[in-house]
Amino acid sequence: MAAGLGLIPGMASAAVGPSAPAAPVRAELGKTALKTYHSPADRSVRTALPTAGNKAAAAQAQSAAGNPQLDLDISGSTHTALGLEVKSTITSEDVPLDVTIDWGDGKTDKVTTKGSGERWDAHTYTEVGEYQVKVTVIDAANGVQSVNGFTHLTHGTEFNPYAPTRLLDTRNGTGTKAGKVAGRGTTRVKVTGIGGIPAGGSGSASGVEAVALNVTVTNTAEPGHITVWEGDGDDTGVPTTSNLNYAAGQSVSNLVIVPVGADGYVDLFNGGWAPADLVVDITGYFTHTPASGYTTMAPTRFVDTRDGLGTPQGRLAGRKSFGAQIGGVKGVPKGVTAVALNVTVTNPKDAGHLSLYPGGGTLPTASSLNFAAGETVANSVIVPVGPDGTVNVFNGSWSPADVVVDVVGYYSKDGKAAYSPTGNYRYLDTRVPGDWYPGGKFPARGYIAKGFAVIDDPAGDEAYVMNTTVTNTSDAGFLSVAPSPFPWLVNDQPGAPVPPRPVSSNLNWTAGKTVANLAQASDGEHGVIHFWNQGWKDADLIVDVYGVYQTR
């Protein structure tokens, strides 16, 4: 295991298929895809102002009301988890007007304006959900008002922990017909409407927007990669990004956070040229219903069997388990519903797997990490926490192995950050020159600094979900992903101070290996993330971005 193994906000795996063009870089990665609404003026409802206790007077006022052209066109837009902007276009005579924006959550904004014109108003919701937004313009002098509105579904979603459960296994026909997935072929897994999971897919107020899956490829004959996305059963739309890599004869498991299609399915593409088996286990899902928000934290080691941290010293015996106390210690509050972990196995005597599950729960058939004899492997894991605040770790091998567990974040009822998918796109590929990186290998013992939000204004970004992949390696090493301690203008200046080198790692590699892991990485106070090559030889780095947790 590389010196300083520690793991940072990480949680899944990626993979490198054929070299793909670098995706366009957005100035503000904190913004998800723009979501818009429009309710035109012909939908506005113009009525006389109510006259209390006198219906005849009200009818007379309506028939005699001035300002006959008073109407209201409204548009809404959002590119963050909990924010909404409303544009109100008012048509009116040149008279004073009272405007009220009812955001649908019990909050209103009131302003006074005059005559025709446009105005913009912004709001941040404290909870995810569906809201009825209504704008009212009142012309008191003429006794008339105009009302228009729309239904807003927040971009952001919250996490619902789910006991690790197998949804797909091509080896025995679980969730699909038995048989390997063909090379360059796809399979589909049904996520919604199973075992208490809501039935609706993405885009629905009551459906599942995204899902946390542990994806395993096994029985491989040639190298390849796996891509997971919210497909529609048509492999013509496979993203250029990937979620895990594999070599011939290798079993690889990786956590993936992926949007769910409108039909409730997720698609998996085998990017290799030979058939392979796929296994998919669910550990939780994201909905627009308030559940558990995310809180990032500095990677903190809770368990290391090599020195007796968090459990008795010594390798975890084959077919045995231990419980790790997570809730209520080392900055993790009591009552958390799930935790985001980096789990590493090292010094294994034989091949096997690890399974993590909530304390007090039943050992699942689902696995969290696969390893070979003598191999050091890290994988990101999201796992529910038992009522007593513990998580169990089971060694599925018949031989002992050392286990390291780092906590990188947690989900709780009090968590403020909601998750929004940003779409699958390649943000960095050192193999391909881009418009902000000139290309060339990731320098040994060096780092790449990149702004991930508005410079020095992270806009409530708690963490980014990204796959980090290291390839074209010629020696052993490890990758660290950490927020910059300096503002961007300091990072970007000649002779800028060198930040302290992180001691934690996101993934480990050996010579000739391509290794990936999905990171839930904080961009810190300045919206800048550092990617460190902690090895002594240059290597290539690929970063694929999938989503962002935001508090506004």
CSV table of C-alpha atoms in Angstrom, one decimal, residues 32-248:
chain,number,residue,atom,x,y,z
A,32,THR,CA,-26.4,22.1,-13.3
A,33,ALA,CA,-28.2,22.0,-16.6
A,34,LEU,CA,-30.6,24.9,-16.9
A,35,LYS,CA,-34.2,24.1,-16.0
A,36,THR,CA,-36.9,26.5,-17.2
A,37,TYR,CA,-40.6,27.2,-17.0
A,38,HIS,CA,-42.8,29.6,-18.9
A,39,SER,CA,-46.4,30.7,-18.4
A,40,PRO,CA,-47.4,33.2,-21.1
A,41,ALA,CA,-49.6,36.2,-20.6
A,42,ASP,CA,-52.6,34.6,-22.1
A,43,ARG,CA,-52.7,32.3,-19.1
A,44,SER,CA,-52.8,35.1,-16.6
A,45,VAL,CA,-56.1,35.6,-14.9
A,46,ARG,CA,-57.3,39.2,-14.7
A,47,THR,CA,-60.0,40.0,-12.1
A,48,ALA,CA,-61.4,42.9,-10.1
A,49,LEU,CA,-60.1,43.3,-6.6
A,50,PRO,CA,-62.5,41.8,-4.1
A,51,THR,CA,-64.9,44.1,-2.4
A,52,ALA,CA,-65.6,42.7,1.0
A,53,GLY,CA,-69.3,42.0,1.7
A,54,ASN,CA,-70.7,43.6,-1.5
A,55,LYS,CA,-71.0,41.3,-4.5
A,56,ALA,CA,-73.0,43.9,-6.5
A,57,ALA,CA,-70.3,46.5,-5.9
A,58,ALA,CA,-67.6,43.9,-6.9
A,59,ALA,CA,-69.4,43.2,-10.2
A,60,GLN,CA,-69.8,46.9,-10.9
A,61,ALA,CA,-66.1,47.5,-10.1
A,62,GLN,CA,-65.0,44.7,-12.5
A,63,SER,CA,-67.1,46.0,-15.4
A,64,ALA,CA,-65.9,49.6,-14.9
A,65,ALA,CA,-62.3,48.7,-14.1
A,66,GLY,CA,-59.6,50.6,-15.9
A,67,ASN,CA,-56.2,49.3,-17.1
A,68,PRO,CA,-57.9,46.8,-19.4
A,69,GLN,CA,-54.6,45.5,-20.8
A,70,LEU,CA,-53.2,44.5,-17.4
A,71,ASP,CA,-51.6,41.1,-17.8
A,72,LEU,CA,-48.6,39.1,-16.7
A,73,ASP,CA,-46.1,36.8,-18.4
A,74,ILE,CA,-43.8,34.9,-16.1
A,75,SER,CA,-40.8,32.6,-16.6
A,76,GLY,CA,-38.7,30.6,-14.2
A,77,SER,CA,-35.2,29.2,-14.3
A,78,THR,CA,-32.8,27.4,-12.1
A,79,HIS,CA,-29.4,25.8,-12.4
A,80,THR,CA,-28.8,25.0,-8.7
A,81,ALA,CA,-30.2,22.5,-6.3
A,82,LEU,CA,-32.5,24.8,-4.3
A,83,GLY,CA,-32.6,28.1,-6.1
A,84,LEU,CA,-35.2,29.6,-8.4
A,85,GLU,CA,-35.3,32.9,-10.4
A,86,VAL,CA,-38.5,34.3,-11.7
A,87,LYS,CA,-38.9,36.9,-14.5
A,88,SER,CA,-42.1,38.8,-14.5
A,89,THR,CA,-43.1,40.7,-17.6
A,90,ILE,CA,-45.9,43.2,-16.8
A,91,THR,CA,-48.1,44.9,-19.3
A,92,SER,CA,-50.0,47.9,-17.7
A,93,GLU,CA,-51.0,51.5,-17.9
A,94,ASP,CA,-48.5,53.9,-16.3
A,95,VAL,CA,-49.9,53.5,-12.8
A,96,PRO,CA,-48.4,52.3,-9.5
A,97,LEU,CA,-48.5,48.5,-9.1
A,98,ASP,CA,-48.1,46.2,-6.1
A,99,VAL,CA,-46.3,42.9,-7.0
A,100,THR,CA,-46.3,39.8,-4.8
A,101,ILE,CA,-44.3,36.7,-5.5
A,102,ASP,CA,-45.6,33.7,-3.6
A,103,TRP,CA,-42.8,31.0,-3.7
A,104,GLY,CA,-45.1,28.2,-2.5
A,105,ASP,CA,-43.2,27.5,0.7
A,106,GLY,CA,-44.9,30.0,2.9
A,107,LYS,CA,-42.5,32.8,1.8
A,108,THR,CA,-43.5,35.8,-0.2
A,109,ASP,CA,-41.7,38.9,-1.6
A,110,LYS,CA,-43.6,42.2,-2.1
A,111,VAL,CA,-42.4,45.1,-4.2
A,112,THR,CA,-43.9,48.3,-5.7
A,113,THR,CA,-43.4,49.3,-9.3
A,114,LYS,CA,-45.0,51.4,-12.0
A,115,GLY,CA,-46.4,50.6,-15.5
A,116,SER,CA,-45.1,48.1,-18.0
A,117,GLY,CA,-41.7,46.5,-17.5
A,118,GLU,CA,-39.7,43.4,-16.4
A,119,ARG,CA,-38.4,42.4,-13.1
A,120,TRP,CA,-36.3,39.5,-11.7
A,121,ASP,CA,-36.7,37.9,-8.3
A,122,ALA,CA,-34.7,35.1,-6.7
A,123,HIS,CA,-35.4,32.6,-4.0
A,124,THR,CA,-33.6,29.8,-2.2
A,125,TYR,CA,-35.7,26.9,-0.8
A,126,THR,CA,-34.8,25.2,2.4
A,127,GLU,CA,-36.1,21.8,1.3
A,128,VAL,CA,-36.3,19.9,-1.9
A,129,GLY,CA,-39.8,19.3,-3.3
A,130,GLU,CA,-42.5,20.6,-5.6
A,131,TYR,CA,-43.8,24.1,-5.1
A,132,GLN,CA,-46.7,26.2,-6.6
A,133,VAL,CA,-45.2,29.6,-7.6
A,134,LYS,CA,-47.6,32.5,-8.1
A,135,VAL,CA,-47.1,36.1,-9.1
A,136,THR,CA,-49.9,38.7,-8.4
A,137,VAL,CA,-49.9,42.2,-9.8
A,138,ILE,CA,-52.4,44.6,-8.2
A,139,ASP,CA,-53.5,47.9,-9.7
A,140,ALA,CA,-55.3,49.4,-6.6
A,141,ALA,CA,-56.3,52.6,-8.3
A,142,ASN,CA,-58.3,50.8,-11.0
A,143,GLY,CA,-59.4,48.0,-8.7
A,144,VAL,CA,-58.0,45.2,-10.8
A,145,GLN,CA,-55.3,42.4,-10.5
A,146,SER,CA,-53.6,39.8,-12.7
A,147,VAL,CA,-52.3,36.5,-11.5
A,148,ASN,CA,-50.1,33.9,-13.1
A,149,GLY,CA,-48.0,31.0,-11.9
A,150,PHE,CA,-46.3,27.6,-12.5
A,151,THR,CA,-45.3,24.4,-10.7
A,152,HIS,CA,-41.6,24.2,-9.7
A,153,LEU,CA,-39.8,21.0,-9.0
A,154,THR,CA,-36.4,21.6,-7.3
A,155,HIS,CA,-33.3,20.5,-9.2
A,156,GLY,CA,-32.0,19.2,-5.9
A,157,THR,CA,-32.8,15.8,-4.4
A,158,GLU,CA,-32.1,14.1,-1.1
A,159,PHE,CA,-30.8,10.7,-0.2
A,160,ASN,CA,-32.8,7.7,1.0
A,161,PRO,CA,-30.6,4.9,2.4
A,162,TYR,CA,-31.4,1.4,1.3
A,163,ALA,CA,-30.0,-1.8,2.8
A,164,PRO,CA,-27.6,-3.2,0.2
A,165,THR,CA,-29.7,-5.3,-2.2
A,166,ARG,CA,-28.9,-7.1,-5.4
A,167,LEU,CA,-30.9,-5.9,-8.4
A,168,LEU,CA,-29.0,-7.5,-11.3
A,169,ASP,CA,-26.7,-10.6,-11.8
A,170,THR,CA,-26.2,-11.8,-15.3
A,171,ARG,CA,-24.6,-15.0,-13.9
A,172,ASN,CA,-27.9,-16.4,-12.6
A,173,GLY,CA,-30.5,-14.2,-14.2
A,174,THR,CA,-31.3,-11.9,-11.3
A,175,GLY,CA,-33.1,-8.9,-12.8
A,176,THR,CA,-32.4,-10.0,-16.4
A,177,LYS,CA,-31.9,-13.2,-18.5
A,178,ALA,CA,-28.9,-15.2,-17.5
A,179,GLY,CA,-25.8,-14.8,-19.7
A,180,LYS,CA,-22.9,-12.4,-20.1
A,181,VAL,CA,-23.3,-9.0,-21.6
A,182,ALA,CA,-21.9,-9.1,-25.1
A,183,GLY,CA,-18.9,-7.0,-26.0
A,184,ARG,CA,-20.0,-3.5,-27.1
A,185,GLY,CA,-23.4,-4.5,-25.8
A,186,THR,CA,-25.8,-3.2,-23.2
A,187,THR,CA,-28.1,-4.5,-20.5
A,188,ARG,CA,-30.8,-2.7,-18.4
A,189,VAL,CA,-31.6,-2.8,-14.7
A,190,LYS,CA,-35.0,-1.9,-13.2
A,191,VAL,CA,-34.5,0.4,-10.2
A,192,THR,CA,-37.9,1.8,-9.3
A,193,GLY,CA,-41.0,0.1,-7.9
A,194,ILE,CA,-39.0,-2.6,-6.2
A,195,GLY,CA,-39.1,-3.4,-2.5
A,196,GLY,CA,-40.4,-0.1,-1.3
A,197,ILE,CA,-38.5,2.1,-3.8
A,198,PRO,CA,-40.9,4.6,-5.4
A,199,ALA,CA,-42.3,3.6,-8.7
A,200,GLY,CA,-41.7,6.7,-10.7
A,201,GLY,CA,-38.6,7.6,-12.7
A,202,SER,CA,-36.8,10.9,-13.1
A,203,GLY,CA,-38.7,14.1,-13.7
A,204,SER,CA,-41.5,13.1,-11.3
A,205,ALA,CA,-42.2,14.7,-8.0
A,206,SER,CA,-42.8,11.3,-6.4
A,207,GLY,CA,-40.2,9.4,-8.5
A,208,VAL,CA,-36.5,8.5,-8.2
A,209,GLU,CA,-34.2,11.0,-9.8
A,210,ALA,CA,-30.8,9.2,-9.2
A,211,VAL,CA,-29.5,6.1,-7.6
A,212,ALA,CA,-26.4,4.8,-5.8
A,213,LEU,CA,-25.3,1.5,-7.2
A,214,ASN,CA,-22.3,-0.7,-6.6
A,215,VAL,CA,-21.5,-2.1,-10.1
A,216,THR,CA,-19.3,-5.2,-10.4
A,217,VAL,CA,-17.8,-6.7,-13.6
A,218,THR,CA,-16.5,-10.2,-13.5
A,219,ASN,CA,-15.6,-13.3,-15.6
A,220,THR,CA,-13.8,-11.0,-18.0
A,221,ALA,CA,-11.8,-12.4,-21.0
A,222,GLU,CA,-10.3,-9.1,-22.4
A,223,PRO,CA,-9.7,-5.6,-21.1
A,224,GLY,CA,-12.6,-3.1,-21.3
A,225,HIS,CA,-14.7,-0.6,-19.4
A,226,ILE,CA,-18.3,-0.2,-18.2
A,227,THR,CA,-20.4,2.9,-18.6
A,228,VAL,CA,-23.6,3.4,-16.6
A,229,TRP,CA,-26.2,6.0,-17.6
A,230,GLU,CA,-29.9,6.8,-17.7
A,231,GLY,CA,-30.4,5.3,-21.1
A,232,ASP,CA,-33.6,4.3,-22.9
A,233,GLY,CA,-32.5,0.9,-24.1
A,234,ASP,CA,-30.8,2.4,-27.2
A,235,ASP,CA,-27.0,2.1,-27.0
A,236,THR,CA,-26.5,4.9,-29.6
A,237,GLY,CA,-26.6,7.4,-26.8
A,238,VAL,CA,-23.8,5.9,-24.7
A,239,PRO,CA,-21.7,8.7,-23.0
A,240,THR,CA,-18.0,9.1,-23.7
A,241,THR,CA,-17.4,8.9,-20.0
A,242,SER,CA,-17.0,5.6,-18.1
A,243,ASN,CA,-17.5,4.3,-14.6
A,244,LEU,CA,-15.0,1.4,-14.2
A,245,ASN,CA,-12.1,-0.3,-16.0
A,246,TYR,CA,-11.2,-4.0,-16.0
A,247,ALA,CA,-8.5,-6.3,-17.3
A,248,ALA,CA,-8.7,-9.9,-18.5
